[in-house]
Coordinates of N, CA and C in Angstrom, one line a residue:
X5 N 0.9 -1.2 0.0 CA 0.0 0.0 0.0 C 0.9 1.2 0.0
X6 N 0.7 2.5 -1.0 CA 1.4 3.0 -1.2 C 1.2 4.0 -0.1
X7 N 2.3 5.1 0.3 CA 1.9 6.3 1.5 C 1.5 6.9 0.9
X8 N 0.3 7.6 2.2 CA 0.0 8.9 1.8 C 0.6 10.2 2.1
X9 N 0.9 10.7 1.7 CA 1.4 12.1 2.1 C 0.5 13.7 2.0
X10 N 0.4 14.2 2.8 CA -0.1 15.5 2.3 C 0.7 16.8 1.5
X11 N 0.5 17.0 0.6 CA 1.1 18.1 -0.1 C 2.5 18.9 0.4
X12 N 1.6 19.7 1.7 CA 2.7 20.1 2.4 C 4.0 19.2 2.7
X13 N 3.5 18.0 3.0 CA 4.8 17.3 3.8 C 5.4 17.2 2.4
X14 N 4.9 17.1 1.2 CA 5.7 16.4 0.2 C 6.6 17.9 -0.2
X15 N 6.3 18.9 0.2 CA 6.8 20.4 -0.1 C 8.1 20.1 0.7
X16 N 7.7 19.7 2.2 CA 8.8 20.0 2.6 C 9.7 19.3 2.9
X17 N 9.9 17.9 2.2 CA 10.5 16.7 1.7 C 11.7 17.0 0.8
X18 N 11.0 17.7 -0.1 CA 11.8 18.7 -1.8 C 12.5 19.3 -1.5
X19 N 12.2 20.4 -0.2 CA 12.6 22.0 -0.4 C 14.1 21.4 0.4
X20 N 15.0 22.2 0.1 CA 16.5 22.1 1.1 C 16.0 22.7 2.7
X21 N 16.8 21.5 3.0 CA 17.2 22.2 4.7 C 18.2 23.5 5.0
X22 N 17.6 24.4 5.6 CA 18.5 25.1 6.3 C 17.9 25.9 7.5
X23 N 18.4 26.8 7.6 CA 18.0 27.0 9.0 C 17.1 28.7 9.3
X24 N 17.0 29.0 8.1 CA 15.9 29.9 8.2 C 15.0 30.1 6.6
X25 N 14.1 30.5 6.4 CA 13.8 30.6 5.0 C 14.3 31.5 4.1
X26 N 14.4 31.5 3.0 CA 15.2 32.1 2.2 C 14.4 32.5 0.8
X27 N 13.2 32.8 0.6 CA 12.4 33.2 -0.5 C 11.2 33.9 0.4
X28 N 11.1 35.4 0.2 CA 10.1 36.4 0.7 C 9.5 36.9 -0.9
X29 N 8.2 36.3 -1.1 CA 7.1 36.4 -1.9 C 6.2 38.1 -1.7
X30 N 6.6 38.9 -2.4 CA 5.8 40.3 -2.0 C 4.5 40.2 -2.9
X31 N 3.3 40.3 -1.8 CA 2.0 40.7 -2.2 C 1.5 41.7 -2.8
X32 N 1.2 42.3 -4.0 CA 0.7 44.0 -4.5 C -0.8 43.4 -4.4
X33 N -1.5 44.6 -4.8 CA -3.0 44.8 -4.1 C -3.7 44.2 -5.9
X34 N -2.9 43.8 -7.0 CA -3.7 42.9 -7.9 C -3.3 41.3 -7.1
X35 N -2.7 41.0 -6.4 CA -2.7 39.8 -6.4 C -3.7 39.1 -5.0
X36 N -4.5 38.6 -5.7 CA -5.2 37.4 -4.5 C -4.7 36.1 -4.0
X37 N -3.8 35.3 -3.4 CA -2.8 34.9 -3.3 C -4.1 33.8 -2.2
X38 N -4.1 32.0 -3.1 CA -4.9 31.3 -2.5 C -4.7 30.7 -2.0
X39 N -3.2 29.6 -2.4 CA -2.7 28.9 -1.8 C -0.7 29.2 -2.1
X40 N -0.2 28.3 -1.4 CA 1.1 28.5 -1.8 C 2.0 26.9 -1.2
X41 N 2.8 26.3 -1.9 CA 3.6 25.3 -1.4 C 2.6 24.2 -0.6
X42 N 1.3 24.0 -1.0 CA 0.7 23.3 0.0 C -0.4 24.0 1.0
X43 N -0.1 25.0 1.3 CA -1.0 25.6 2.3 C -1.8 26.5 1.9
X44 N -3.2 26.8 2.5 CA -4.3 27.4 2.1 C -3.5 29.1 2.4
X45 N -3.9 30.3 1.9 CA -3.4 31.1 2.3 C -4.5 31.9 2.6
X46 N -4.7 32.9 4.0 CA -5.8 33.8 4.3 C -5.3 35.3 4.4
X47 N -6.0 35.9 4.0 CA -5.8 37.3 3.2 C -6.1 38.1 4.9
X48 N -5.7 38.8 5.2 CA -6.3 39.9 6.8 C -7.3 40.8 5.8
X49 N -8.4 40.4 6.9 CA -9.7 41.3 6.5 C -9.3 43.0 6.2
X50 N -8.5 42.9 6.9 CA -8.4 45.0 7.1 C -6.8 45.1 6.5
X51 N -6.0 45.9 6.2 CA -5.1 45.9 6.1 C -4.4 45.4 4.6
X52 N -2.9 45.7 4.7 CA -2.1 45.5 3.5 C -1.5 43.9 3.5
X53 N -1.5 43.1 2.4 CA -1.0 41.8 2.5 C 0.3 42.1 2.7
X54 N 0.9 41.3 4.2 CA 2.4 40.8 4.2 C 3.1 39.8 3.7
X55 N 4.5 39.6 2.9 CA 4.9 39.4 2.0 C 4.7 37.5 3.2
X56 N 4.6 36.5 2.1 CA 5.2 35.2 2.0 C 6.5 34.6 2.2
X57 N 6.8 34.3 3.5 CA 8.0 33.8 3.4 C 8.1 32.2 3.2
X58 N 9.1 31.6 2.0 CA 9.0 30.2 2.3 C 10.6 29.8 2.6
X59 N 10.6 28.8 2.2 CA 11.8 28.2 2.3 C 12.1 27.8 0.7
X60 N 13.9 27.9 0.7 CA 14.6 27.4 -0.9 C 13.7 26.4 -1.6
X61 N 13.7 26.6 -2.7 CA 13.8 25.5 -3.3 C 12.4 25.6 -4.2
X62 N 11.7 24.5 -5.0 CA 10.8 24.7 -5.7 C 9.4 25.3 -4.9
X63 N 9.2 26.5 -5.6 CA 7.6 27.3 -5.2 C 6.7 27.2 -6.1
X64 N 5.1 26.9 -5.3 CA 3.8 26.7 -6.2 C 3.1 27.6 -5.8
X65 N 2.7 28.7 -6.8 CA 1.5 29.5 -5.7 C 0.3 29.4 -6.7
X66 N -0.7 29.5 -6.2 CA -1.9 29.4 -6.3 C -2.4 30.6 -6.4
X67 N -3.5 31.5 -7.5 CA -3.8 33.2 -6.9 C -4.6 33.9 -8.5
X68 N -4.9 34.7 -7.9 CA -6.0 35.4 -9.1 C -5.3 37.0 -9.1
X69 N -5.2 37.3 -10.3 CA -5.1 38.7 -10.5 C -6.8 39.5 -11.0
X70 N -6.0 40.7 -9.6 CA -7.4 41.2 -9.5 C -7.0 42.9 -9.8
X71 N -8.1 43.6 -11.0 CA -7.7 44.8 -11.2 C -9.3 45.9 -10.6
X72 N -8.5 46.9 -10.3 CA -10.1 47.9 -9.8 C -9.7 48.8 -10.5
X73 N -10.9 49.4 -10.9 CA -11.6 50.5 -11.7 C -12.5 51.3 -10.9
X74 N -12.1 52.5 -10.9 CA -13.1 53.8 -10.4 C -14.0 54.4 -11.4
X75 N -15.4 54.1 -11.5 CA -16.4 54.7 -12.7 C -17.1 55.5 -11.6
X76 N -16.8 56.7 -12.0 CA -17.9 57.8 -10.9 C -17.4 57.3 -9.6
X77 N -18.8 57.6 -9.0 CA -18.6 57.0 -7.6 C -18.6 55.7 -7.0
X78 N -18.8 54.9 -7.8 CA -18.5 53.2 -8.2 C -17.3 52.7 -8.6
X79 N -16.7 51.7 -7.4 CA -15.6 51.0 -7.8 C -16.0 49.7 -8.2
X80 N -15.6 48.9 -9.1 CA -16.0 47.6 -9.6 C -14.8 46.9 -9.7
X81 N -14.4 45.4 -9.8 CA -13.4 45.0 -9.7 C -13.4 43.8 -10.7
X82 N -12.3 43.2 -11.6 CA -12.3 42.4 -12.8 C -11.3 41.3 -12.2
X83 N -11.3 40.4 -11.8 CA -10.5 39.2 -11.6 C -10.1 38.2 -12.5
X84 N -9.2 37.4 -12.8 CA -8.7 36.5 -13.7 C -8.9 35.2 -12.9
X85 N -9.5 34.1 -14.0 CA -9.3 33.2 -13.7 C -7.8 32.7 -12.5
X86 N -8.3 31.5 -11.8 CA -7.2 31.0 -11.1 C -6.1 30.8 -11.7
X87 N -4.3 31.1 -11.4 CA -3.2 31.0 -11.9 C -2.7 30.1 -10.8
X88 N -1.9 29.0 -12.0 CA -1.0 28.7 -11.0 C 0.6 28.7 -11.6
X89 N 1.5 29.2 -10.7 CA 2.7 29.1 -11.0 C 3.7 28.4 -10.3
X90 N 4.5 28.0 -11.0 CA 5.8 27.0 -10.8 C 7.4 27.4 -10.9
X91 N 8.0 27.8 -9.8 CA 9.4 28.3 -10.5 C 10.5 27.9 -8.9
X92 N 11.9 28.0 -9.2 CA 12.8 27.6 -8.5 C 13.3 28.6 -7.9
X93 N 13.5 29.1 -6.7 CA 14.3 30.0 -6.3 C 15.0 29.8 -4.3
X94 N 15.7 30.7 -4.4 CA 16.5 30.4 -3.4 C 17.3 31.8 -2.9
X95 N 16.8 32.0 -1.5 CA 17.7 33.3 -0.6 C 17.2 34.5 -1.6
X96 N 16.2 35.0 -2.2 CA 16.0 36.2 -2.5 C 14.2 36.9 -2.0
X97 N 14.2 37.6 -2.9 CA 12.6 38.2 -2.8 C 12.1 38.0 -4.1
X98 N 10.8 38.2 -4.1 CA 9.9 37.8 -5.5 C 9.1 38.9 -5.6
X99 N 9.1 39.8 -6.8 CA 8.2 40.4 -7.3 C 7.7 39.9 -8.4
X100 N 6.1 40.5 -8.5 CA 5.2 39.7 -10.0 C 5.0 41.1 -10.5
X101 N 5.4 41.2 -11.9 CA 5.8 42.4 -13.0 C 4.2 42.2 -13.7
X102 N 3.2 42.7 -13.5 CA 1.8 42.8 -14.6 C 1.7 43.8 -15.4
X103 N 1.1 43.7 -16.7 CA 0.9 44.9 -17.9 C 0.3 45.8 -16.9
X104 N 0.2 47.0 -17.2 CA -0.8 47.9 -17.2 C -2.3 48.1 -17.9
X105 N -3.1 47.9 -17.1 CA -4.5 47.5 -17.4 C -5.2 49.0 -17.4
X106 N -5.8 49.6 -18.6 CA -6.6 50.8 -17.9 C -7.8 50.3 -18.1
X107 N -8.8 49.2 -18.5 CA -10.0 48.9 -18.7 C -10.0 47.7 -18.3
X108 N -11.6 47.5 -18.1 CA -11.9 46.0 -17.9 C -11.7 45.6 -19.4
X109 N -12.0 46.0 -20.6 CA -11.5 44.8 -21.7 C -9.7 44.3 -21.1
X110 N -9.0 45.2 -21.4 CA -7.5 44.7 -21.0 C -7.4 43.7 -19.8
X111 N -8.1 44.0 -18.9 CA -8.2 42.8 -18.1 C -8.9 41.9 -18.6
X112 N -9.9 41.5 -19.2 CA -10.1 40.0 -20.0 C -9.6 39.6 -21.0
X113 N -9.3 40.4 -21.4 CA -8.0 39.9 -22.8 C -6.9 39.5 -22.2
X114 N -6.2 40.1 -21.0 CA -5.0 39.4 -20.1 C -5.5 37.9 -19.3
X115 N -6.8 37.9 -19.2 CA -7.1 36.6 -18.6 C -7.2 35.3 -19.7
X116 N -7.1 35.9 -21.2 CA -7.6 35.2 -22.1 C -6.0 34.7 -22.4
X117 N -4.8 35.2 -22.2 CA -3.7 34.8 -22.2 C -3.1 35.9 -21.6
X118 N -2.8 35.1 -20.3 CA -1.9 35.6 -19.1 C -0.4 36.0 -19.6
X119 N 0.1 37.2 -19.7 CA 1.5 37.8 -19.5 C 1.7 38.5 -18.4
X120 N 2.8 37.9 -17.7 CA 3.8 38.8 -16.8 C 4.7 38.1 -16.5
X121 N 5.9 39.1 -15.6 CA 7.1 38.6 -15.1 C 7.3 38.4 -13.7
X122 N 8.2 37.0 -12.9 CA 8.6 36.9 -12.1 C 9.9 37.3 -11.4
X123 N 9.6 38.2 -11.1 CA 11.5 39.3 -10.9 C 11.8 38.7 -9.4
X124 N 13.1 38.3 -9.5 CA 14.2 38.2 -8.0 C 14.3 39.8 -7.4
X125 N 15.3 39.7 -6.8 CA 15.7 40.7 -6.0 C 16.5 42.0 -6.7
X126 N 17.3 41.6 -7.3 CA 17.6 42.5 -8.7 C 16.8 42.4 -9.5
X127 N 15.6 42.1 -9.8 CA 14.5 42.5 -10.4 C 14.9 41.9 -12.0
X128 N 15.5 40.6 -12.1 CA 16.2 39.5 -12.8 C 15.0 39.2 -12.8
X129 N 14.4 38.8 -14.7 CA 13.3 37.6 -14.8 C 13.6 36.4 -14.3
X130 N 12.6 35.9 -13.4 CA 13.2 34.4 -13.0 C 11.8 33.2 -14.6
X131 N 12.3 32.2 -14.6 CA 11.7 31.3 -15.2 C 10.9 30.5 -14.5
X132 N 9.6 30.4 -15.1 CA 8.5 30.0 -14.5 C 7.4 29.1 -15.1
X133 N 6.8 28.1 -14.5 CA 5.6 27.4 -15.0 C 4.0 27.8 -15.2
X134 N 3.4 27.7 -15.6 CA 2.1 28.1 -15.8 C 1.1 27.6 -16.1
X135 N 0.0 27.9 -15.4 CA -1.4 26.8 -16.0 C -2.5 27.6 -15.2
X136 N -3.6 27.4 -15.6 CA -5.1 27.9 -14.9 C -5.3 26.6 -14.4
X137 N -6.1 27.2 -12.8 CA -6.5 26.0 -12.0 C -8.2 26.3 -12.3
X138 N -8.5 25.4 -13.3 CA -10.4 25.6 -14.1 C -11.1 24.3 -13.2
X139 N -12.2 24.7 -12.7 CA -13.4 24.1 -12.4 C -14.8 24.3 -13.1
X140 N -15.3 23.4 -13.8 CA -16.5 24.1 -14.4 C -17.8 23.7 -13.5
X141 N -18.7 24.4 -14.2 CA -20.2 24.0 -13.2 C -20.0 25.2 -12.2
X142 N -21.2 25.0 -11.7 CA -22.0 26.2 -10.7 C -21.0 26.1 -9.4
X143 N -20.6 27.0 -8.7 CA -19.3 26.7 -7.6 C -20.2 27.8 -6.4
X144 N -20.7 27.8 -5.4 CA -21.0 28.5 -4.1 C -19.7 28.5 -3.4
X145 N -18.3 28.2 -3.5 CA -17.3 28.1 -2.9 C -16.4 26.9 -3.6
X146 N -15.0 26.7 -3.1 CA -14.4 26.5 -4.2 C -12.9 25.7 -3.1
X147 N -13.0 24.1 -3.2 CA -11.4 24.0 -2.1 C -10.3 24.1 -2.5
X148 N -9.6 25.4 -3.0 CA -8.1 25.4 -3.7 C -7.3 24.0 -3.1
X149 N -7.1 24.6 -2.0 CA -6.0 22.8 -1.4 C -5.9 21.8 -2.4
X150 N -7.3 20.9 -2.5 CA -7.5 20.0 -2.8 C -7.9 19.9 -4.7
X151 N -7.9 20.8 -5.0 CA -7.9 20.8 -6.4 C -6.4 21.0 -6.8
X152 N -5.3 21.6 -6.0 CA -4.0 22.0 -6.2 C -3.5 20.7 -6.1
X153 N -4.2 19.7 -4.6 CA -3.5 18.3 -5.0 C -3.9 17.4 -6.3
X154 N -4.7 17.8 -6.7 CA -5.5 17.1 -8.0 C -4.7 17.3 -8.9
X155 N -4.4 18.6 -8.6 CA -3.8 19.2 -10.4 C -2.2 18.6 -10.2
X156 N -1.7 18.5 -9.2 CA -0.2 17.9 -9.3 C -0.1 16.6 -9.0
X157 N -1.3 16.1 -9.7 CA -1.0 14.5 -9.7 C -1.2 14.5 -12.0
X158 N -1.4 15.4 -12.2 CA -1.4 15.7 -13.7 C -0.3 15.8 -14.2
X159 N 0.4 16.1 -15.2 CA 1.1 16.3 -16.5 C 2.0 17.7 -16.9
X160 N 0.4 18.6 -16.2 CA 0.7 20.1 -16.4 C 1.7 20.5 -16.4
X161 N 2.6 21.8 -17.0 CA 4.0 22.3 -16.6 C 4.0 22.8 -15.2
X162 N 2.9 23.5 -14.8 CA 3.1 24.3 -13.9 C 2.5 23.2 -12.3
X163 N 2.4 21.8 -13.2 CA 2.3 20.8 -11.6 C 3.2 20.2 -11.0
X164 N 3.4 19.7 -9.8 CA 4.4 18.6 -9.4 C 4.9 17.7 -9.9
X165 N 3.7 17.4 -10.8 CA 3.7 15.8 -11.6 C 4.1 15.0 -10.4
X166 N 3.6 14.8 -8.9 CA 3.6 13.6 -8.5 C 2.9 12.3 -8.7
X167 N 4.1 11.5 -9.3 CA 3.4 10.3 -9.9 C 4.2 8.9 -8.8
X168 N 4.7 9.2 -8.0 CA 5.0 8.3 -7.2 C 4.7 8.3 -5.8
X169 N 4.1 9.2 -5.7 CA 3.3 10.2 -4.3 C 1.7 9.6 -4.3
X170 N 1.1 8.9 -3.5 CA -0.1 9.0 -3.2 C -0.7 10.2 -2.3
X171 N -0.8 11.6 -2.9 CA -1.6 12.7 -2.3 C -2.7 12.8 -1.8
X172 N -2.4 12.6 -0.3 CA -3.7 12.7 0.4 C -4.9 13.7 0.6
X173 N -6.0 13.8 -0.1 CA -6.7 15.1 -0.5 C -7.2 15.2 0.9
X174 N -7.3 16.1 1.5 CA -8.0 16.5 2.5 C -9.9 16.6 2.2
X175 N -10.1 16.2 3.6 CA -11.2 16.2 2.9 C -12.5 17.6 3.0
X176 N -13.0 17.6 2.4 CA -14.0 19.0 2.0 C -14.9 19.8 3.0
X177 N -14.8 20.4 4.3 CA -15.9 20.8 4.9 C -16.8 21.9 4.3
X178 N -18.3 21.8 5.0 CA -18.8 23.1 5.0 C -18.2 24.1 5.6
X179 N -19.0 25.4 4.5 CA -18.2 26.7 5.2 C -18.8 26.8 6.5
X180 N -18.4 27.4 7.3 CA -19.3 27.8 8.8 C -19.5 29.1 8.6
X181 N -20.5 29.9 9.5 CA -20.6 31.2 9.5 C -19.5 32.3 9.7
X182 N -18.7 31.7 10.2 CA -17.3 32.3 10.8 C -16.3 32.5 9.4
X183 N -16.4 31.2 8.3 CA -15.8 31.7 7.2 C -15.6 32.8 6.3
X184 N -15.0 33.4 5.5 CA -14.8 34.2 4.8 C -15.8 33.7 3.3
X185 N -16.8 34.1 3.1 CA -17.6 33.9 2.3 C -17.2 34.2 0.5
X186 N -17.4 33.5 -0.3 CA -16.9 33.2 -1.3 C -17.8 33.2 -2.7
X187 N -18.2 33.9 -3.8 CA -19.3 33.8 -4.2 C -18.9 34.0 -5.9
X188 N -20.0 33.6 -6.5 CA -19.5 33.2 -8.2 C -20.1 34.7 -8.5
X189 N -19.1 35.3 -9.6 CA -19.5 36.7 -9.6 C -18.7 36.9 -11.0
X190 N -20.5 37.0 -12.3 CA -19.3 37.1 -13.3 C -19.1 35.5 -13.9
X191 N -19.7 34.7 -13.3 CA -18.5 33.2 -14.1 C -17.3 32.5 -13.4
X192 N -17.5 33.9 -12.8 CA -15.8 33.4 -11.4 C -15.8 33.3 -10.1
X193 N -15.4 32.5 -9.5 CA -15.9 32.1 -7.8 C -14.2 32.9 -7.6
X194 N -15.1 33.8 -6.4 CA -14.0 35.2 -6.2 C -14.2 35.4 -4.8
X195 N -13.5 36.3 -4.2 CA -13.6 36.7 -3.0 C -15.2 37.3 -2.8
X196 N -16.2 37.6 -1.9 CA -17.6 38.4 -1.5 C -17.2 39.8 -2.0
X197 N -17.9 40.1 -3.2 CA -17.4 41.3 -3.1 C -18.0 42.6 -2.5
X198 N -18.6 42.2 -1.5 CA -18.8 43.5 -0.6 C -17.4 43.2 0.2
X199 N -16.3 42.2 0.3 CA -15.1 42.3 1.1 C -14.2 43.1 0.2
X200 N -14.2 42.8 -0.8 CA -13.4 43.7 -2.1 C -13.7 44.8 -1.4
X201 N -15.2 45.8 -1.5 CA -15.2 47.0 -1.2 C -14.7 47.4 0.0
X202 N -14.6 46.2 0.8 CA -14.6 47.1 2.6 C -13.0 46.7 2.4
X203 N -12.1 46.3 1.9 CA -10.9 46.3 1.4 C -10.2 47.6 1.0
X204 N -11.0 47.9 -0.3 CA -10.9 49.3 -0.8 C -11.2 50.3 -0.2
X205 N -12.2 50.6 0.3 CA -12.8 51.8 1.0 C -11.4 51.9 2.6
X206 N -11.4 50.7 3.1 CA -10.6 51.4 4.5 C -9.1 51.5 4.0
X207 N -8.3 50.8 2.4 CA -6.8 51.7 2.6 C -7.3 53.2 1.9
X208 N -8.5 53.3 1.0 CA -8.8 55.0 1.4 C -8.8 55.6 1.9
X209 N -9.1 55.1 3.4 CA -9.4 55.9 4.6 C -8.3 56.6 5.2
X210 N -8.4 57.6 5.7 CA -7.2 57.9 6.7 C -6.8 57.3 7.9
X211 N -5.7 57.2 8.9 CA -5.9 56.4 9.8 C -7.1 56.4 11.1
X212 N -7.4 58.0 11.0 CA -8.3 57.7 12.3 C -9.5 57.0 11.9
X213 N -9.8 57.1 10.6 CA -11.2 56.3 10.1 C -11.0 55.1 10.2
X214 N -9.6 54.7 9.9 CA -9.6 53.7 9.8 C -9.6 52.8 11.7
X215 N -8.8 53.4 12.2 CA -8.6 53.3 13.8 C -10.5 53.2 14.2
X216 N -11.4 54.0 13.9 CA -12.6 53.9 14.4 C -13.2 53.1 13.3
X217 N -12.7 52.4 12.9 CA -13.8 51.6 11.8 C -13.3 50.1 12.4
X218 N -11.9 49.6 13.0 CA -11.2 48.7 13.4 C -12.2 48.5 14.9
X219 N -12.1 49.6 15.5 CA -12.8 49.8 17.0 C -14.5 48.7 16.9
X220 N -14.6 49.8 15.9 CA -16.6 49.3 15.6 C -16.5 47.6 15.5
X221 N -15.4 47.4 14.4 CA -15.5 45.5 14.6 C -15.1 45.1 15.3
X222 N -14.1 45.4 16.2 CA -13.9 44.7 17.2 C -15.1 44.7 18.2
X223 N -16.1 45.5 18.1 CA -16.9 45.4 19.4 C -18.1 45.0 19.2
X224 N -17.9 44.1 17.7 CA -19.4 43.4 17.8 C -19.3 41.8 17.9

């Protein structure tokens, strides 16, 4: 009987030993960042995403590029299908290089064939894998994890290709009330987008608004 492994452990099987991590992943405000190396990744309700640190060696992230648009007094937001990416790196930082989008066509025409670059620390293209993580059918919510272990039991460039690994899928719960709510919008299961807005609206804010708007949730 063959073992099972979970994703992670098989991550961290691959990656080199050493004694601190050595790849810091920077978040900009297009990227929705789902999973990474195995692990589900959660966004902070309020606030700026802090950068990803992993350890050397082969990185998988999981993540949607997301662009906003100001029409009048309406902000609306255009997301790309799920990306996944595959590349090698070791002891630097990671920035993700995207076109400049001034419309929603430009953003569906970039979803329709994804360009951009993966810069190191000197801001050096690094080489990378690629593939959309596609589910078809009606989706109320969506388990990245376990479709990321699905997809790296495939072929794909941008998968593990584990073929000697029996990957143990975790298995599927309901959301609970407490979850971060998740909803098809458009064709595409995306973050709630009233969180999009309460996203946008508080790094508009100044800090006291934002200090009295932190206060009000914490006290319900």
């Amino acid at each position: 009987m063959g073992r099972e492994l979970t994703l992670a452990s098989v991550f961290a099987a691959s990656l080199s030993f050493g004694a601190h991590a050595g790849v810091t992943v920077n978040l900009s405000d297009n990227i929705e960042l789902l999973t990474y190396n195995g692990q589900t990744h959660k966004s902070p309700v309020f606030g700026k995403e802090e950068p990803v640190v992993l350890d050397d060696g082969t990185q998988q992230l999981a993540f949607r590029y997301v662009e906003t648009f100001e029409e009048g007094k309406d902000v609306s937001f255009v997301r790309s299908d799920v990306l996944v990416v595959k590349f090698d790196a070791k002891d630097t930082e990671i920035f993700f290089d995207f076109p400049v989008h001034k419309n929603k066509r430009q953003v569906r025409e970039f979803n329709e064939n994804p360009k951009f670059k993966i810069l190191d620390a000197n801001k050096a293209p690094i080489n990378f894998e690629q593939n959309k993580l596609l589910k078809s059918g009606f989706q109320l919510s969506r388990d990245y994890l376990s479709e990321i272990q699905r997809f790296n039991l495939t072929d794909a460039p941008a998968s593990l290709q584990l073929t000697s690994a029996k990957v143990a899928v975790q298995p599927t719960t309901q959301p609970s009330s407490s979850t971060r709510g998740r909803v098809v919008v458009g064709g595409q299961n995306a973050l709630n987008e009233v969180e999009y807005q309460l996203h946008y609206w508080f790094e508009k804010a100044d800090a006291e608004t934002q200090a009295r708007f932190k206060a009000f949730v914490n006290s319900r």
